Amino acid sequence: MEKNDVVTVKIEDITEDGSGIGHINGLAVFVKDTIPGDEAEIKIIKSKKHYAFGKIVKLIEESPDRVEPSCEVSRSCGGCTIMQLAYAAQLEYKKNKVINCIARLGGIPENEVRQKCEGIDGMDVPFDYRNKMQFPVGKDKYGKPVIGFYAGRTHSIVPVSDCRIGHPVNAEIITSVREYMIKHKTEPYDEVSGRGLVRHILTRVGFHTNQLLVTFVINGMDWDGAKDLVKPLQKAAQKYGLSLVSVSLNINMDKTNRILGNKCITVFGDNHIEETIGNVKFNISPLSFFQVNPVQTEKLYKKVLEYSALTGSEKVWDLYSGIGTISLFLAREAEHVYGVEIISDAVSNAKENAVENKIVNADFFEGAAEEILPELYNENKEKYMADIVVVDPPRKGCDEKLLATIAEMQPERMVYVSCDPATLGRDIAYLKLKGFEVEKWKAVDMFPHTCHVETVVLMSRVEGK
């Protein structure tokens, strides 16, 4: 095929970024905004030796799983890449993606992976679920402030007035900030020149506590607008039964794609909001990691607790522990929990959260898990042994050095919480070689209308290996 050729293709699958996959004469063709079951006339926009990219000219036949997206910018925004896929079909797609990765990369027969699958937990109402949003701020072609989301694979901002997967209060916040910036001629940040002041707006909502935190990421040391916007933000919060608890500035003066800088200045209220998971309360600051879907987080952590099968006598290691969410959830049922996290603020939050919840059997260490765990275990094997290890790594998965130490510790059980099925499959393959086997697993849909999925896997140590 050549560029600009117009061809017909039947879509069979979806890529990691939500593009449909079809084949023409054995050549894979990737087509944005299509889903399995679609038959489309497409125009080839790029052709390589073994694959090509196309864009829809027209849909010839719609998939039975196609629905009308409830967001008017879903096609241009880089967020909800599969909103046109019916929710039940989204869940099936995600479950099968995990099955494929565990089987193919983990080296386990597919029928065995399916037998050990406990299904996927979806949402009853898969909208308005995100408790954290980050909105980039820039200029439109007329030089006026624009607030929204980046278009897929670009840093071009798609203006939004609302987001169907975030809390409705965000629409009021976006409007208030945009109007203020226009009125006071506040310069948005420009990524090319590095000039301008306001870079991003970050919001967090405590779904169980009804508390709101707003952070303005700025290319400077101060902005009077943050104080001036307190009253409009309070009004927006009250409209949805929320209380504005914190307004802060995050200082990021580096010419970088990284959203947040390391320094936060509180200009109103506290430096954090509170949220609960089950009967555990957490303080969440602008820099803290906290799962973005509170409804599904509780399901996820209950599954971790179930798989851990605690009796009260176990020593548990929670690696990549963040602000202690899983650690403190488990500490009420274990003899002792050790958490390891590389982000200093998160470790401080975890210690504060332990005190806040009167939990005395949890200790937290700062540093890279692959460095801290081997160091402590080699220092005192009896003290730092593990009956159970829980890992919740970033997308890159676990460092091999860490997995080697876990295998040496020989815990009875290991609970792996994964946000990337591919690295999960890779790490399962390594752990199999070290004497662990997959007992069961379950997927949890933390991010409806996107291709992302969380998975909880229980692995047990096989005696004699």
Coordinates of C-alpha atoms in Angstrom, one line a residue:
M1 CA 0.0 0.0 0.0
E2 CA 1.0 3.6 -0.6
K3 CA 0.3 6.8 1.2
N4 CA -3.2 8.2 0.2
D5 CA -4.5 4.9 -1.0
V6 CA -8.2 4.4 0.0
V7 CA -9.0 0.9 1.1
T8 CA -11.6 -1.1 3.0
V9 CA -10.6 -2.9 6.2
K10 CA -12.4 -5.0 8.9
I11 CA -11.2 -4.1 12.4
E12 CA -10.2 -7.1 14.6
D13 CA -8.6 -5.8 17.7
I14 CA -7.4 -2.7 19.6
T15 CA -3.9 -1.5 20.3
E16 CA -2.6 -0.2 23.7
D17 CA -3.4 3.4 22.7
G18 CA -7.0 2.5 21.6
S19 CA -6.5 2.4 17.8
G20 CA -8.3 -0.3 15.9
I21 CA -6.2 -3.1 14.2
G22 CA -7.1 -4.6 10.8
H23 CA -5.2 -6.5 8.1
I24 CA -4.9 -6.0 4.4
N25 CA -3.1 -8.7 2.5
G26 CA -1.3 -9.7 5.7
L27 CA -0.3 -6.2 6.5
A28 CA -1.4 -4.8 9.9
V29 CA -3.2 -1.4 9.6
F30 CA -3.8 0.8 12.6
V31 CA -6.9 3.1 12.5
K32 CA -7.8 5.6 15.2
D33 CA -11.4 5.8 16.4
T34 CA -12.3 2.3 15.2
I35 CA -13.2 -0.8 17.3
P36 CA -13.4 -4.5 16.7
G37 CA -16.3 -5.3 14.4
D38 CA -16.2 -2.1 12.4
E39 CA -15.8 -2.2 8.7
A40 CA -14.4 1.1 7.4
E41 CA -13.2 2.8 4.3
I42 CA -9.9 4.3 5.3
K43 CA -7.2 6.5 3.8
I44 CA -3.6 5.4 4.3
I45 CA -1.6 8.2 6.0
K46 CA 1.6 6.4 6.5
S47 CA 2.9 3.1 5.1
K48 CA 5.9 1.0 6.3
K49 CA 7.2 -2.4 5.3
H50 CA 5.2 -4.4 7.7
Y51 CA 2.4 -2.1 8.9
A52 CA 0.5 1.1 8.0
F53 CA -1.6 3.8 9.6
G54 CA -4.9 4.9 8.2
K55 CA -7.7 7.3 9.1
I56 CA -11.5 6.8 8.7
V57 CA -13.1 8.1 5.5
K58 CA -16.4 6.5 6.4
L59 CA -17.8 3.7 8.4
I60 CA -19.3 1.1 6.0
E61 CA -20.6 -1.1 8.8
E62 CA -20.6 -0.3 12.5
S63 CA -19.6 -2.8 15.2
P64 CA -22.5 -4.1 17.3
D65 CA -20.4 -2.9 20.3
R66 CA -20.1 0.7 19.0
V67 CA -21.9 3.4 21.1
E68 CA -22.0 7.2 20.8
P69 CA -19.4 8.8 23.1
S70 CA -20.9 10.9 25.8
C71 CA -18.1 13.5 25.4
E72 CA -18.0 15.9 22.5
V73 CA -14.2 16.0 22.4
S74 CA -13.5 12.3 22.9
R75 CA -12.0 11.8 19.4
S76 CA -9.6 14.7 19.7
C77 CA -8.7 14.4 23.4
G78 CA -6.0 11.9 24.3
G79 CA -7.8 10.6 27.4
C80 CA -10.8 8.4 26.8
T81 CA -9.5 6.5 23.8
I82 CA -12.2 3.8 23.8
M83 CA -15.3 5.7 24.8
Q84 CA -17.0 4.6 21.6
L85 CA -16.8 0.9 22.7
A86 CA -19.7 -0.3 24.8
Y87 CA -18.7 -0.7 28.5
A88 CA -19.3 -4.4 28.7
A89 CA -17.1 -4.9 25.6
Q90 CA -14.4 -2.7 27.2
L91 CA -14.3 -5.0 30.2
E92 CA -14.0 -8.1 28.0
Y93 CA -11.2 -6.5 26.0
K94 CA -9.3 -5.6 29.1
K95 CA -9.7 -9.1 30.7
N96 CA -8.5 -10.7 27.5
K97 CA -5.5 -8.3 27.3
V98 CA -4.4 -9.5 30.7
I99 CA -4.9 -13.2 29.8
N100 CA -2.9 -12.7 26.7
C101 CA 0.0 -11.1 28.5
I102 CA 0.2 -13.5 31.3
A103 CA 0.0 -16.5 28.9
R104 CA 2.4 -15.1 26.2
L105 CA 4.9 -13.3 28.4
G106 CA 4.5 -15.3 31.6
G107 CA 4.9 -18.6 29.9
I108 CA 1.6 -20.1 31.2
P109 CA -0.8 -22.0 28.9
E110 CA -3.8 -19.8 28.0
N111 CA -6.4 -22.3 29.2
E112 CA -4.6 -22.4 32.6
V113 CA -4.6 -18.6 32.8
R114 CA -8.3 -18.5 32.0
Q115 CA -9.1 -21.2 34.7
K116 CA -7.3 -19.1 37.3
C117 CA -9.1 -15.9 36.3
E118 CA -11.7 -14.6 38.8
G119 CA -13.0 -12.2 36.1
I120 CA -12.9 -8.4 36.0
D121 CA -14.5 -5.9 38.4
G122 CA -16.2 -3.1 36.5
M123 CA -18.2 0.0 37.6
D124 CA -22.0 0.3 37.8
V125 CA -21.7 3.9 36.6
P126 CA -18.4 4.3 34.7
F127 CA -18.5 8.2 34.7
D128 CA -17.4 11.0 37.1
Y129 CA -15.1 8.6 38.8
R130 CA -11.7 10.4 38.9
N131 CA -10.7 12.1 42.1
K132 CA -7.7 13.8 40.6
M133 CA -7.4 15.8 37.4
Q134 CA -4.6 17.7 35.7
F135 CA -5.5 20.4 33.2
P136 CA -2.7 22.0 31.0
V137 CA -3.0 25.7 30.4
G138 CA -2.0 27.4 27.2
K139 CA -3.0 29.8 24.4
D140 CA -5.4 29.4 21.6
K141 CA -4.7 30.8 18.1
Y142 CA -6.1 34.2 19.2
G143 CA -3.7 34.4 22.2
K144 CA -6.4 33.8 24.8
P145 CA -6.0 31.3 27.6
V146 CA -7.1 27.7 26.9
I147 CA -7.6 25.0 29.4
G148 CA -8.2 21.3 28.6
F149 CA -6.3 18.2 27.8
Y150 CA -3.5 17.3 25.4
A151 CA -4.6 15.7 22.1
G152 CA -3.3 12.2 21.6
R153 CA 0.5 12.0 21.2
T154 CA 0.8 15.8 21.1
H155 CA 1.1 18.7 23.4
S156 CA -1.7 20.6 21.6
I157 CA -4.4 21.5 24.1
V158 CA -7.9 20.5 23.3
P159 CA -10.2 23.0 25.1
V160 CA -12.7 21.4 27.5
S161 CA -15.6 22.8 29.5
D162 CA -16.1 19.5 31.4
C163 CA -14.8 16.0 31.6
R164 CA -17.1 13.0 31.8
I165 CA -14.7 10.9 33.9
G166 CA -13.8 13.6 36.4
H167 CA -15.8 15.1 39.2
P168 CA -18.4 17.7 37.9
V169 CA -16.8 20.5 40.0
N170 CA -14.0 20.6 37.6
A171 CA -16.2 22.4 35.0
E172 CA -16.8 25.2 37.4
I173 CA -13.1 25.4 38.3
I174 CA -12.0 25.6 34.6
T175 CA -14.5 28.4 33.9
S176 CA -13.5 30.4 36.9
V177 CA -9.7 30.2 36.2
R178 CA -10.1 31.0 32.5
E179 CA -12.3 34.0 33.2
Y180 CA -9.9 35.3 35.8
M181 CA -6.9 34.9 33.5
I182 CA -8.6 36.7 30.6
K183 CA -9.8 39.6 32.9
H184 CA -6.4 40.1 34.5
K185 CA -4.3 39.3 31.4
T186 CA -2.5 36.5 33.1
E187 CA -0.1 34.8 30.7
P188 CA -0.4 31.1 30.2
Y189 CA 2.9 29.1 30.0
D190 CA 4.4 28.5 26.6
E191 CA 6.3 25.3 26.3
V192 CA 8.4 26.5 23.3
S193 CA 9.7 29.8 24.7
G194 CA 9.5 28.8 28.4
R195 CA 7.7 32.1 29.1
G196 CA 4.3 32.6 30.8
L197 CA 3.1 31.9 34.3
V198 CA 0.3 29.4 34.7
R199 CA 1.2 25.9 33.5
H200 CA -1.4 23.4 34.9
I201 CA -4.3 23.2 37.2
L202 CA -4.4 20.1 39.5
T203 CA -7.6 19.2 41.4
R204 CA -8.2 16.5 44.0
V205 CA -11.6 15.6 45.5
G206 CA -12.2 13.5 48.6
F207 CA -15.2 11.4 47.4
H208 CA -15.9 10.1 51.0
T209 CA -14.9 13.3 52.8
N210 CA -16.3 15.9 50.3
Q211 CA -13.1 17.9 50.5
L212 CA -11.5 19.8 47.5
L213 CA -7.9 20.7 46.9
V214 CA -6.8 22.9 44.0
T215 CA -3.1 23.4 43.0
F216 CA -1.9 25.9 40.4
V217 CA 1.4 24.9 38.8
I218 CA 3.3 28.1 37.9
N219 CA 6.5 29.1 36.2
G220 CA 7.4 31.6 39.0
M221 CA 7.5 32.0 42.7
D222 CA 4.1 33.6 43.3
W223 CA 0.8 34.4 41.8
D224 CA -1.8 36.7 43.4
G225 CA -4.5 34.9 41.3
A226 CA -4.4 31.9 43.5
K227 CA -5.6 34.0 46.5
D228 CA -8.1 35.9 44.4
L229 CA -9.6 32.7 43.1
V230 CA -10.3 31.3 46.6
K231 CA -13.9 32.8 46.7
P232 CA -14.9 31.6 43.2
L233 CA -13.4 28.1 44.1
Q234 CA -15.4 28.0 47.3
K235 CA -18.6 28.9 45.4
A236 CA -17.8 26.1 42.9
A237 CA -17.2 23.6 45.7
Q238 CA -20.4 24.5 47.6
K239 CA -22.5 23.9 44.4
Y240 CA -21.5 20.2 44.6
G241 CA -21.6 19.8 48.4
L242 CA -17.9 20.1 48.7
S243 CA -15.7 22.1 51.0
L244 CA -12.6 23.9 49.7
V245 CA -9.9 22.8 52.1
S246 CA -6.6 23.6 50.3
V247 CA -5.4 26.0 47.6
S248 CA -1.7 25.9 46.8
L249 CA 1.0 26.9 44.3
N250 CA 3.4 24.3 42.9
I251 CA 6.6 25.9 41.7
N252 CA 7.9 24.4 38.4
M253 CA 10.3 26.8 36.6
D254 CA 12.1 24.1 34.6
K255 CA 11.7 23.8 30.9
T256 CA 10.4 20.3 31.0
N257 CA 7.4 18.2 30.2
R258 CA 7.2 17.1 33.9
I259 CA 4.0 18.6 35.3
L260 CA 4.8 19.1 39.0
G261 CA 7.8 20.8 40.6
N262 CA 9.2 19.7 44.0
K263 CA 8.0 22.8 46.0
C264 CA 4.5 23.6 47.1
I265 CA 3.3 26.8 48.8
T266 CA -0.1 26.7 50.6
V267 CA -2.0 29.9 50.1
F268 CA -5.3 28.9 51.6
G269 CA -6.3 26.3 54.2
D270 CA -4.3 23.1 54.8
N271 CA -1.6 21.5 52.7
H272 CA -3.7 18.4 52.1
I273 CA -7.2 16.9 52.0
E274 CA -8.4 13.8 53.8
E275 CA -9.9 10.7 52.2
T276 CA -10.9 7.3 53.5
I277 CA -10.6 3.8 52.1
G278 CA -12.6 1.3 54.2
N279 CA -11.9 2.3 57.8
V280 CA -8.5 3.9 57.1
K281 CA -8.1 7.7 56.7
F282 CA -5.4 9.2 54.5
N283 CA -3.9 12.7 54.1
I284 CA -3.3 13.5 50.5
S285 CA -1.1 16.4 49.5
P286 CA -0.5 17.8 45.9
L287 CA 2.6 15.6 45.4
S288 CA 1.1 12.4 46.9
F289 CA 0.3 9.3 44.8
F290 CA -3.2 8.1 45.5
Q291 CA -5.4 5.9 43.3
V292 CA -7.7 8.1 41.2
N293 CA -10.8 5.9 41.3
P294 CA -12.1 5.6 44.9
V295 CA -14.9 3.2 44.2
Q296 CA -12.6 0.7 42.4
T297 CA -9.7 1.3 44.8
E298 CA -11.7 -0.2 47.6
K299 CA -12.5 -3.3 45.5
L300 CA -8.8 -3.5 44.6
Y301 CA -7.5 -3.3 48.1
K302 CA -10.1 -5.7 49.4
K303 CA -8.9 -8.2 46.9
V304 CA -5.3 -7.6 48.0
L305 CA -6.4 -8.2 51.6
E306 CA -8.3 -11.4 50.6
Y307 CA -5.3 -12.8 48.7
S308 CA -2.9 -12.0 51.6
A309 CA -5.1 -14.2 53.8
L310 CA -3.8 -12.6 57.0
T311 CA -4.3 -14.3 60.4
G312 CA -2.6 -11.6 62.5
S313 CA 0.8 -13.4 62.8
E314 CA 2.4 -12.4 59.5
K315 CA 5.2 -10.0 58.6
V316 CA 4.3 -8.2 55.4
W317 CA 6.5 -6.2 53.0
D318 CA 4.6 -3.6 50.9
L319 CA 7.0 -2.4 48.1
Y320 CA 6.3 0.8 46.2
S321 CA 4.1 1.7 49.1
G322 CA 3.3 5.3 48.2
I323 CA 1.5 7.1 51.1
G324 CA 0.9 3.8 52.8
T325 CA -2.5 3.0 51.3
I326 CA -2.1 -0.7 51.0
S327 CA 0.3 -0.9 54.0
L328 CA -2.2 0.6 56.4
F329 CA -5.1 -1.4 54.9
L330 CA -3.1 -4.6 55.7
A331 CA -1.6 -3.5 59.1
R332 CA -4.9 -4.0 60.9
E333 CA -4.8 -7.7 60.1
A334 CA -1.0 -8.4 60.2
E335 CA 1.6 -8.6 63.0
H336 CA 3.8 -6.0 61.2
V337 CA 4.0 -4.2 57.9
Y338 CA 7.1 -2.7 56.3
G339 CA 6.6 -0.2 53.5
V340 CA 9.2 1.0 51.0
E341 CA 8.8 4.1 48.8
I342 CA 11.2 6.3 46.9
I343 CA 9.3 9.6 47.1
S344 CA 10.2 11.5 50.3
D345 CA 6.9 13.3 50.6
A346 CA 4.9 10.1 50.2
V347 CA 6.9 8.4 53.0
S348 CA 6.2 11.4 55.3
N349 CA 2.5 11.1 54.4
A350 CA 2.6 7.4 55.1
K351 CA 4.1 8.0 58.6
E352 CA 1.6 10.7 59.3
N353 CA -1.3 8.5 58.1
A354 CA -0.1 5.7 60.4
V355 CA -0.2 8.1 63.4
E356 CA -3.6 9.5 62.3
N357 CA -5.1 6.0 62.2
K358 CA -3.3 5.0 65.5
I359 CA -1.5 2.2 63.6
V360 CA 1.7 1.3 65.4
N361 CA 2.7 -1.9 63.6
A362 CA 3.8 -0.3 60.3
D363 CA 7.3 1.1 59.5
F364 CA 8.2 3.0 56.3
F365 CA 11.5 3.3 54.6
E366 CA 12.6 5.9 52.0
G367 CA 14.5 4.8 48.9
A368 CA 14.3 2.6 45.9
A369 CA 12.8 -0.8 46.7
E370 CA 15.5 -2.7 44.8
E371 CA 18.1 -1.0 47.1
I372 CA 16.4 -0.8 50.5
L373 CA 15.0 -4.4 50.6
P374 CA 18.3 -6.2 49.9
E375 CA 20.1 -3.9 52.3
L376 CA 17.8 -4.4 55.2
Y377 CA 17.3 -8.1 54.6
N378 CA 21.0 -8.8 54.4
E379 CA 21.5 -6.7 57.6
N380 CA 19.1 -8.7 59.7
K381 CA 17.4 -11.7 58.0
E382 CA 15.3 -12.7 61.1
K383 CA 13.9 -9.2 61.7
Y384 CA 13.2 -8.4 58.1
M385 CA 11.9 -11.8 56.9
A386 CA 8.6 -11.9 55.0
D387 CA 5.6 -14.1 55.2
I388 CA 3.9 -12.1 52.6
V389 CA 5.2 -9.6 50.0
V390 CA 2.9 -7.1 48.2
V391 CA 4.3 -5.2 45.2
D392 CA 2.5 -2.4 43.4
P393 CA 5.2 -1.1 41.0
P394 CA 5.0 1.6 38.3
R395 CA 4.4 0.6 34.6
K396 CA 8.0 -0.6 34.2
G397 CA 7.3 -3.4 36.6
C398 CA 9.7 -4.7 39.3
D399 CA 13.5 -4.4 39.1
E400 CA 15.1 -7.9 38.7
K401 CA 17.3 -7.2 41.7
L402 CA 14.2 -6.7 43.8
L403 CA 12.6 -9.9 42.5
A404 CA 15.8 -11.9 43.3
T405 CA 15.7 -10.7 46.9
I406 CA 12.0 -11.5 47.3
A407 CA 12.7 -15.0 46.0
E408 CA 15.6 -15.3 48.5
M409 CA 13.3 -14.3 51.3
Q410 CA 10.9 -17.2 50.4
P411 CA 7.6 -15.7 51.5
E412 CA 4.6 -18.0 51.5
R413 CA 2.6 -15.7 49.3
M414 CA 3.2 -12.8 47.0
V415 CA 0.5 -10.4 45.9
Y416 CA 1.4 -8.5 42.7
V417 CA -0.7 -5.4 41.9
S418 CA 0.0 -4.4 38.3
C419 CA -1.0 -1.4 36.2
D420 CA 0.7 -2.9 33.1
P421 CA -0.1 -6.4 31.9
A422 CA 3.0 -6.7 29.8
T423 CA 5.5 -6.1 32.6
L424 CA 3.3 -8.2 34.9
G425 CA 3.7 -11.1 32.4
R426 CA 7.5 -10.6 32.3
D427 CA 7.8 -10.6 36.1
I428 CA 5.6 -13.7 36.4
A429 CA 8.0 -15.5 34.1
Y430 CA 11.0 -14.6 36.3
L431 CA 9.2 -15.5 39.5
K432 CA 8.2 -18.9 38.1
L433 CA 11.8 -19.7 37.6
K434 CA 12.4 -18.8 41.3
G435 CA 9.8 -21.2 42.6
F436 CA 6.5 -19.3 42.5
E437 CA 3.3 -20.2 40.7
V438 CA 0.2 -18.2 39.9
E439 CA -2.7 -19.4 42.1
K440 CA -5.4 -16.9 40.9
W441 CA -5.9 -13.4 39.7
K442 CA -8.5 -10.8 39.1
A443 CA -8.6 -7.6 36.9
V444 CA -10.1 -4.4 38.2
D445 CA -11.2 -1.6 35.9
M446 CA -9.8 1.5 37.5
F447 CA -10.0 3.6 34.3
P448 CA -13.2 3.1 32.3
H449 CA -13.1 4.4 28.7
T450 CA -9.3 4.0 28.5
C451 CA -7.1 1.0 27.6
H452 CA -5.6 0.8 31.1
V453 CA -6.4 -2.0 33.6
E454 CA -5.2 -3.0 37.0
T455 CA -4.6 -6.6 37.9
V456 CA -4.2 -8.4 41.3
V457 CA -2.3 -11.7 41.2
L458 CA -1.8 -14.2 44.0
M459 CA 1.5 -16.2 43.7
S460 CA 2.5 -18.9 46.1
R461 CA 5.8 -20.4 46.7
V462 CA 6.2 -24.0 45.6
E463 CA 7.9 -26.2 48.3
G464 CA 11.2 -27.7 47.2
K465 CA 11.9 -25.1 44.5

